[in-house]
CSV table of C-alpha atoms and ligand atoms in Angstrom, one decimal:
chain,number,residue,atom,x,y,z
A,1,MET,CA,-4.3,-1.5,91.5
A,2,SER,CA,-2.4,-4.4,92.9
A,3,ASP,CA,0.7,-4.5,95.0
A,4,PHE,CA,3.1,-7.3,96.0
A,5,PRO,CA,3.6,-7.1,99.8
A,6,ASP,CA,6.1,-10.0,99.9
A,7,LEU,CA,8.5,-8.4,97.3
A,8,PRO,CA,11.4,-6.1,98.3
A,9,VAL,CA,10.4,-3.3,96.0
A,10,SER,CA,6.9,-1.7,95.9
A,11,ILE,CA,5.0,0.6,93.6
A,12,ALA,CA,5.3,3.2,96.4
A,13,ASP,CA,9.1,2.9,96.1
A,14,ILE,CA,8.9,3.4,92.4
A,15,ARG,CA,6.7,6.5,92.7
A,16,GLU,CA,9.2,7.8,95.2
A,17,ALA,CA,12.1,7.1,92.8
A,18,ALA,CA,10.2,9.0,90.0
A,19,ARG,CA,10.2,12.1,92.2
A,20,THR,CA,13.9,11.5,93.1
A,21,ILE,CA,15.1,11.3,89.5
A,22,ALA,CA,12.7,13.9,88.1
A,23,GLY,CA,14.5,16.2,85.7
A,24,ALA,CA,17.7,14.1,85.6
A,25,ALA,CA,16.8,10.7,84.1
A,26,ASP,CA,13.1,10.6,83.3
A,27,GLY,CA,10.7,11.4,80.5
A,28,THR,CA,12.2,9.5,77.6
A,29,PRO,CA,10.1,9.4,74.3
A,30,LEU,CA,7.6,6.7,73.6
A,31,VAL,CA,7.3,6.1,69.9
A,32,PRO,CA,5.3,3.7,67.7
A,33,SER,CA,6.9,1.1,65.3
A,34,ALA,CA,4.8,0.9,62.2
A,35,PHE,CA,6.9,-2.0,61.0
A,36,MET,CA,6.3,-4.1,64.2
A,37,GLU,CA,2.7,-3.1,64.1
A,38,GLU,CA,2.5,-4.6,60.7
A,39,VAL,CA,4.4,-7.8,61.8
A,40,THR,CA,2.3,-8.4,64.9
A,41,GLY,CA,-1.0,-7.0,63.9
A,42,HIS,CA,-1.1,-4.9,67.1
A,43,ALA,CA,0.1,-1.4,68.1
A,44,PHE,CA,3.8,-1.6,69.1
A,45,TRP,CA,5.4,1.0,71.3
A,46,MET,CA,9.1,1.6,71.9
A,47,LYS,CA,10.3,3.4,75.1
A,48,LEU,CA,13.5,5.1,73.9
A,49,GLU,CA,16.0,4.9,76.7
A,50,ILE,CA,18.7,5.6,74.1
A,51,GLY,CA,17.6,9.2,74.7
A,52,GLN,CA,19.2,9.2,78.2
A,53,ALA,CA,22.2,11.5,78.7
A,54,THR,CA,24.5,8.4,79.1
A,55,GLY,CA,22.8,6.5,76.2
A,56,ALA,CA,21.1,3.9,78.4
A,57,PHE,CA,18.3,3.4,81.0
A,58,LYS,CA,20.8,2.6,83.8
A,59,LEU,CA,21.0,6.3,84.6
A,60,ARG,CA,17.6,6.0,86.3
A,61,GLY,CA,18.7,3.4,88.8
A,62,ALA,CA,22.1,5.0,89.4
A,63,THR,CA,20.7,8.4,89.9
A,64,ASN,CA,18.1,7.2,92.3
A,65,ALA,CA,20.6,5.2,94.3
A,66,ILE,CA,23.2,8.0,94.4
A,67,ARG,CA,20.8,10.8,95.3
A,68,LEU,CA,19.5,8.7,98.2
A,69,LEU,CA,23.0,8.1,99.6
A,70,GLY,CA,23.6,11.6,100.7
A,71,ASP,CA,27.1,12.4,102.0
A,72,VAL,CA,29.5,9.5,101.3
A,73,PRO,CA,33.3,9.5,100.4
A,74,GLY,CA,32.5,8.1,97.0
A,75,VAL,CA,30.9,5.2,95.1
A,76,VAL,CA,32.2,2.1,93.3
A,77,CYS,CA,30.5,-0.3,90.9
A,78,CYS,CA,31.2,-3.2,88.6
A,79,SER,CA,29.6,-3.0,85.2
A,80,THR,CA,29.4,-4.3,81.6
A,81,GLY,CA,29.7,-0.7,80.6
A,82,ASN,CA,26.3,1.1,80.8
A,83,HIS,CA,25.9,0.9,84.6
A,84,GLY,CA,29.5,2.2,84.9
A,85,ARG,CA,28.8,5.1,82.7
A,86,ALA,CA,25.6,5.9,84.6
A,87,VAL,CA,27.4,5.7,88.0
A,88,ALA,CA,30.2,7.9,86.6
A,89,TYR,CA,27.7,10.5,85.4
A,90,ALA,CA,25.4,10.5,88.4
A,91,ALA,CA,28.4,10.7,90.8
A,92,SER,CA,29.9,13.6,88.9
A,93,GLU,CA,26.5,15.4,89.1
A,94,ALA,CA,26.4,14.7,92.8
A,95,GLY,CA,30.0,15.9,93.1
A,96,ILE,CA,31.4,12.7,94.6
A,97,PRO,CA,34.3,10.4,93.2
A,98,ALA,CA,33.4,7.2,91.4
A,99,VAL,CA,35.5,4.0,90.7
A,100,VAL,CA,34.2,1.6,87.9
A,101,CYS,CA,35.4,-2.0,87.8
A,102,MET,CA,35.0,-3.9,84.5
A,103,SER,CA,36.2,-7.2,82.9
A,104,THR,CA,38.2,-7.4,79.7
A,105,LEU,CA,34.9,-8.4,77.8
A,106,VAL,CA,33.7,-4.8,77.9
A,107,PRO,CA,34.3,-3.0,74.6
A,108,GLU,CA,37.1,-0.4,74.6
A,109,ALA,CA,34.7,2.4,73.4
A,110,LYS,CA,32.6,2.0,76.6
A,111,VAL,CA,35.7,2.0,78.8
A,112,GLU,CA,37.0,5.3,77.2
A,113,ARG,CA,33.7,7.1,77.6
A,114,ILE,CA,33.6,6.2,81.3
A,115,ARG,CA,37.1,7.5,81.8
A,116,ALA,CA,36.2,10.7,80.0
A,117,MET,CA,33.5,11.3,82.6
A,118,GLY,CA,36.1,11.6,85.3
A,119,ALA,CA,35.7,8.2,86.9
A,120,GLU,CA,38.6,5.9,87.8
A,121,VAL,CA,38.5,2.7,85.8
A,122,VAL,CA,39.8,-0.7,87.1
A,123,ILE,CA,39.9,-3.6,84.5
A,124,GLU,CA,40.0,-7.0,86.1
A,125,GLY,CA,39.5,-10.6,84.9
A,126,GLN,CA,37.4,-12.3,82.2
A,127,SER,CA,33.9,-12.0,83.8
A,128,GLN,CA,31.6,-9.8,85.8
A,129,ASP,CA,32.4,-11.9,88.8
A,130,ASP,CA,36.0,-11.0,88.6
A,131,ALA,CA,35.1,-7.3,88.3
A,132,GLN,CA,32.9,-7.7,91.3
A,133,LYS,CA,35.8,-8.9,93.4
A,134,ALA,CA,37.7,-5.8,92.5
A,135,ALA,CA,34.7,-3.7,93.6
A,136,ASP,CA,34.5,-5.5,96.9
A,137,ARG,CA,38.2,-4.6,97.6
A,138,MET,CA,37.5,-0.9,97.0
A,139,VAL,CA,34.7,-1.0,99.5
A,140,GLU,CA,37.1,-2.4,102.1
A,141,SER,CA,40.2,-0.5,101.4
A,142,ARG,CA,38.7,2.9,100.6
A,143,GLY,CA,35.4,3.0,102.3
A,144,LEU,CA,33.5,3.6,99.0
A,145,VAL,CA,29.8,2.7,98.9
A,146,GLU,CA,28.9,0.1,96.2
A,147,VAL,CA,26.1,0.9,93.8
A,148,PRO,CA,25.3,-2.5,92.3
A,149,PRO,CA,24.2,-2.8,88.6
A,150,PHE,CA,20.9,-4.6,89.4
A,151,ASP,CA,20.6,-6.2,92.8
A,152,HIS,CA,19.7,-3.3,94.9
A,153,PRO,CA,16.2,-2.0,95.9
A,154,ASP,CA,17.0,1.7,95.0
A,155,VAL,CA,18.4,0.6,91.6
A,156,ILE,CA,15.4,-1.6,90.9
A,157,ALA,CA,13.0,1.2,91.9
A,158,GLY,CA,14.9,3.6,89.6
A,159,GLN,CA,14.6,1.3,86.6
A,160,GLY,CA,10.9,0.7,87.5
A,161,THR,CA,10.1,4.3,86.7
A,162,ILE,CA,10.2,3.2,83.0
A,163,GLY,CA,7.2,1.0,83.8
A,164,LEU,CA,5.4,3.8,85.5
A,165,GLU,CA,5.9,6.2,82.5
A,166,LEU,CA,5.0,3.4,80.0
A,167,LEU,CA,1.7,2.4,81.7
A,168,GLU,CA,0.7,6.0,82.5
A,169,ALA,CA,1.1,6.8,78.8
A,170,ARG,CA,-0.4,3.5,77.5
A,171,PRO,CA,-2.6,1.9,80.2
A,172,GLY,CA,-4.0,-0.6,77.8
A,173,LEU,CA,-0.8,-2.4,76.9
A,174,SER,CA,-1.3,-6.2,77.0
A,175,THR,CA,2.3,-7.3,76.7
A,176,LEU,CA,5.6,-5.8,77.7
A,177,ILE,CA,8.8,-7.3,76.3
A,178,ILE,CA,11.9,-6.5,78.4
A,179,PRO,CA,15.6,-7.2,77.7
A,180,LEU,CA,16.8,-9.3,80.6
A,181,SER,CA,20.2,-9.8,82.2
A,182,GLY,CA,20.6,-9.3,85.9
A,183,GLY,CA,17.0,-8.5,86.1
A,184,GLY,CA,17.0,-5.1,87.7
A,185,LEU,CA,15.2,-3.6,84.7
A,186,ALA,CA,12.7,-6.4,84.4
A,187,ALA,CA,12.0,-6.5,88.1
A,188,GLY,CA,11.4,-2.8,88.5
A,189,VAL,CA,9.3,-2.5,85.4
A,190,ALA,CA,7.3,-5.6,86.2
A,191,VAL,CA,6.4,-4.3,89.7
A,192,ALA,CA,5.2,-0.9,88.2
A,193,ALA,CA,3.4,-2.4,85.2
A,194,LYS,CA,1.6,-5.1,87.2
A,195,ALA,CA,0.6,-2.6,89.8
A,196,LEU,CA,-1.0,-0.4,87.2
A,197,ASN,CA,-2.4,-3.2,85.1
A,198,PRO,CA,-2.5,-6.6,86.8
A,199,GLU,CA,-3.5,-8.3,83.6
A,200,ILE,CA,-0.3,-7.3,81.7
A,201,ARG,CA,2.0,-10.1,80.5
A,202,ILE,CA,5.7,-9.5,81.1
A,203,ILE,CA,8.2,-11.4,79.0
A,204,GLY,CA,11.9,-11.2,79.6
A,205,VAL,CA,14.2,-11.8,76.6
A,206,THR,CA,17.9,-12.6,76.7
A,207,MET,CA,20.5,-14.3,74.6
A,208,GLU,CA,20.7,-18.1,74.5
A,209,ASN,CA,24.4,-18.1,75.5
A,210,GLY,CA,24.6,-17.2,79.1
A,211,ALA,CA,21.0,-16.8,80.2
A,212,ALA,CA,21.7,-16.6,83.9
A,213,MET,CA,18.2,-15.5,85.1
A,214,ASP,CA,16.5,-18.2,83.1
A,215,ALA,CA,18.9,-20.9,84.4
A,216,SER,CA,18.5,-19.6,88.0
A,217,ILE,CA,14.7,-19.5,87.9
A,218,ARG,CA,14.7,-23.1,86.5
A,219,ALA,CA,17.1,-24.2,89.2
A,220,GLY,CA,15.1,-22.4,91.9
A,221,ARG,CA,18.2,-20.5,93.2
A,222,PRO,CA,20.8,-18.3,91.6
A,223,VAL,CA,23.3,-20.3,89.5
A,224,GLU,CA,26.4,-19.4,87.5
A,225,VAL,CA,26.5,-19.7,83.8
A,226,GLN,CA,29.4,-19.5,81.4
A,227,GLU,CA,29.9,-16.1,79.9
A,228,VAL,CA,30.5,-15.8,76.2
A,229,ALA,CA,30.8,-12.9,73.8
A,230,SER,CA,27.5,-11.7,72.4
A,231,LEU,CA,26.1,-9.0,70.1
A,232,ALA,CA,24.0,-8.2,73.2
A,233,ASP,CA,27.1,-7.5,75.3
A,234,SER,CA,25.0,-5.5,77.8
A,235,LEU,CA,23.1,-8.6,78.7
A,236,GLY,CA,26.3,-10.5,79.8
A,237,GLY,CA,27.1,-11.5,83.3
A,238,GLY,CA,25.5,-13.6,86.0
A,239,ILE,CA,22.9,-12.6,88.5
A,240,GLY,CA,25.2,-13.1,91.5
A,241,LEU,CA,25.1,-16.2,93.7
A,242,SER,CA,23.9,-14.1,96.7
A,243,ASN,CA,21.2,-12.3,94.7
A,244,ARG,CA,18.6,-11.0,97.1
A,245,TYR,CA,16.3,-8.7,95.2
A,246,SER,CA,16.1,-9.0,91.4
A,247,PHE,CA,15.9,-12.8,91.4
A,248,PRO,CA,12.9,-13.2,93.7
A,249,ILE,CA,11.1,-10.4,91.9
A,250,CYS,CA,11.7,-11.8,88.4
A,251,ARG,CA,10.8,-15.3,89.6
A,252,GLU,CA,7.5,-14.0,90.9
A,253,LEU,CA,6.5,-11.5,88.2
A,254,LEU,CA,8.0,-12.7,84.8
A,255,ASP,CA,5.3,-14.6,82.9
A,256,GLU,CA,7.8,-16.0,80.5
A,257,ILE,CA,11.5,-15.9,79.5
A,258,VAL,CA,12.4,-16.2,75.8
A,259,LEU,CA,16.0,-16.9,74.5
A,260,VAL,CA,17.3,-15.6,71.2
A,261,THR,CA,20.4,-16.7,69.2
A,262,GLU,CA,23.1,-14.3,67.9
A,263,GLU,CA,21.6,-14.6,64.3
A,264,GLU,CA,18.3,-13.5,65.7
A,265,ILE,CA,19.8,-10.6,67.5
A,266,ARG,CA,21.6,-9.6,64.3
A,267,ASP,CA,18.2,-9.7,62.5
A,268,GLY,CA,16.6,-7.7,65.3
A,269,MET,CA,19.3,-5.0,65.1
A,270,GLN,CA,18.9,-4.7,61.4
A,271,ALA,CA,15.1,-4.4,61.7
A,272,LEU,CA,15.5,-1.7,64.3
A,273,PHE,CA,17.9,0.2,62.0
A,274,PHE,CA,16.3,-0.3,58.5
A,275,GLU,CA,12.6,-0.3,59.6
A,276,ASP,CA,12.6,2.0,62.7
A,277,ALA,CA,15.7,4.0,61.9
A,278,LEU,CA,17.1,3.4,65.3
A,279,VAL,CA,20.8,2.9,66.2
A,280,ALA,CA,20.7,0.6,69.2
A,281,GLU,CA,22.7,-2.1,71.0
A,282,GLY,CA,22.1,-5.8,70.4
A,283,ALA,CA,20.6,-5.8,73.9
A,284,SER,CA,17.9,-3.4,72.8
A,285,ALA,CA,16.9,-5.5,69.7
A,286,VAL,CA,15.9,-8.7,71.5
A,287,ALA,CA,12.1,-8.0,71.4
A,288,HIS,CA,12.4,-7.4,67.6
A,289,ALA,CA,14.6,-10.5,67.4
A,290,ALA,CA,12.2,-12.8,69.4
A,291,ILE,CA,9.1,-11.6,67.5
A,292,LEU,CA,10.7,-11.8,64.0
A,293,ALA,CA,11.9,-15.3,64.9
A,294,GLY,CA,8.3,-16.4,65.8
A,295,LYS,CA,9.3,-17.0,69.4
A,296,ILE,CA,6.7,-14.6,70.9
A,297,SER,CA,3.1,-14.2,69.7
A,298,VAL,CA,1.3,-11.1,70.9
A,299,ASP,CA,-2.4,-10.7,71.3
A,300,GLY,CA,-2.8,-6.9,71.8
A,301,PRO,CA,-0.9,-3.6,72.1
A,302,THR,CA,2.7,-4.4,73.0
A,303,GLY,CA,5.6,-2.4,74.4
A,304,THR,CA,9.3,-2.8,74.6
A,305,ILE,CA,12.3,-0.8,75.9
A,306,ILE,CA,15.0,0.3,73.6
A,307,THR,CA,17.5,0.1,76.4
A,308,GLY,CA,20.8,1.6,75.1
A,309,ARG,CA,22.8,2.9,72.2
A,310,ASN,CA,26.4,2.5,73.5
A,311,LEU,CA,27.8,0.3,70.8
A,312,ASP,CA,31.0,-0.1,68.9
A,313,THR,CA,30.2,1.8,65.7
A,314,SER,CA,32.5,-0.2,63.4
A,315,THR,CA,31.0,-3.5,64.4
A,316,PHE,CA,27.5,-2.0,64.1
A,317,MET,CA,28.2,-0.8,60.5
A,318,ARG,CA,29.6,-4.3,59.6
A,319,ILE,CA,26.4,-5.9,60.9
A,320,MET,CA,24.2,-3.5,59.0
A,321,VAL,CA,25.9,-4.1,55.6
A,322,GLY,CA,25.8,-7.9,56.2
A,323,GLU,CA,29.5,-8.6,56.9
A,324,ASP,CA,30.7,-11.4,59.2
A,325,VAL,CA,31.7,-10.3,62.7
A,326,SER,CA,33.8,-12.1,65.2
A,327,LEU,CA,32.3,-12.8,68.7
A,328,GLY,CA,35.2,-13.9,70.8
A,329,GLU,CA,36.3,-17.3,69.4
A,330,ALA,CA,33.3,-17.6,67.1
A,331,THR,CA,32.3,-15.9,63.9
A,332,LEU,CA,28.8,-14.7,63.2
A,333,LYS,CA,27.9,-15.0,59.6
A,334,GLY,CA,26.7,-11.8,58.0
A,335,ARG,CA,23.4,-11.4,56.1
A,336,ALA,CA,22.3,-8.3,54.2
A,337,TYR,CA,18.9,-7.1,55.4
A,338,GLY,CA,16.0,-8.3,53.4
A,339,THR,CA,18.0,-11.1,51.6
B,401,PLP,C1,21.9,-3.5,81.8
B,401,PLP,C2,21.3,-3.5,80.4
B,401,PLP,C3,20.2,-4.4,80.2
B,401,PLP,C4,19.7,-5.4,81.2
B,401,PLP,O1,19.3,-4.9,82.4
B,401,PLP,P1,19.3,-5.8,83.7
B,401,PLP,O2,18.8,-5.0,84.8
B,401,PLP,O3,20.7,-6.2,84.0
B,401,PLP,O4,18.5,-7.0,83.4
B,401,PLP,C5,19.6,-4.3,78.9
B,401,PLP,N1,20.0,-3.4,78.0
B,401,PLP,C6,21.0,-2.6,78.2
B,401,PLP,C7,21.5,-1.6,77.1
B,401,PLP,C8,21.7,-2.6,79.4
B,401,PLP,O5,22.7,-1.7,79.6
């Protein structure tokens, strides 16, 4: 077993998180994809975080962080949707108030579900950074405690429990392909996976438009990227210019970052649906997208994380039947699966 003493989250933190979230956000199914096994020539495993109560893995990090807070007046977060939903759910379980700050880019369906969980919603600006400013104000004016979507050790440790469960079930995995945005998921899972199997290759995948972690690792420091609408809306947002945790871990432990186009994400979503019968967000389909596009070659048993299922169902249906869909200013051409 290996550990990384210089990194801010350890395998011990992740084991502790596993105990903290037990019974609330753990134990999602791990299922094989016969289709992806045929495509890659190797066993292919999917960790179904779409089975979480809030429909996405972010419940792990939010539950861990909130359970460790103890007695506070309430929590606040900014979010592209899934973290907000997780914080709203975990706060209501803990019996404390939650405020969720989001930008106008977040789909209305996600906003409504968060309100329905009893959280107060604040919509501000065109980007995650604008939503962050609203969250900062709530910390000052109301004394709420912020639960960040990715750049916090307790959040990273919570997401890392996925890596623990994956490697305990399939210790022989040679490659793990992880949807990547702010990097809380990739950081936590990489710490756990490399602790249990130092040889494992960790690949982060994100969309070409707005690949903040990739640009930051290349620049050697956190940088801003322009945010545009994407089928993988959950991968939107920067990594934060004052990033302290997820950036150094991803820089150290990610073996590779692969970027996918909107067309490739569409193809990945269709493959997940038509071949694996899974309804999942664009963010969850990036491993399928990258492999089908020939951007990743695997050399042994491979795993990925089907991170969330909180999508706009009418857009999803349009993509499945091959209709065009609009992405902000742009239009993504439709293509019927298998044609
Ligand atoms: C947040 C999220 C991701 C990316 O996680 P990061 O920790 O920000 O890298 C991927 N998929 C879904 C569905 C998400 O909600």
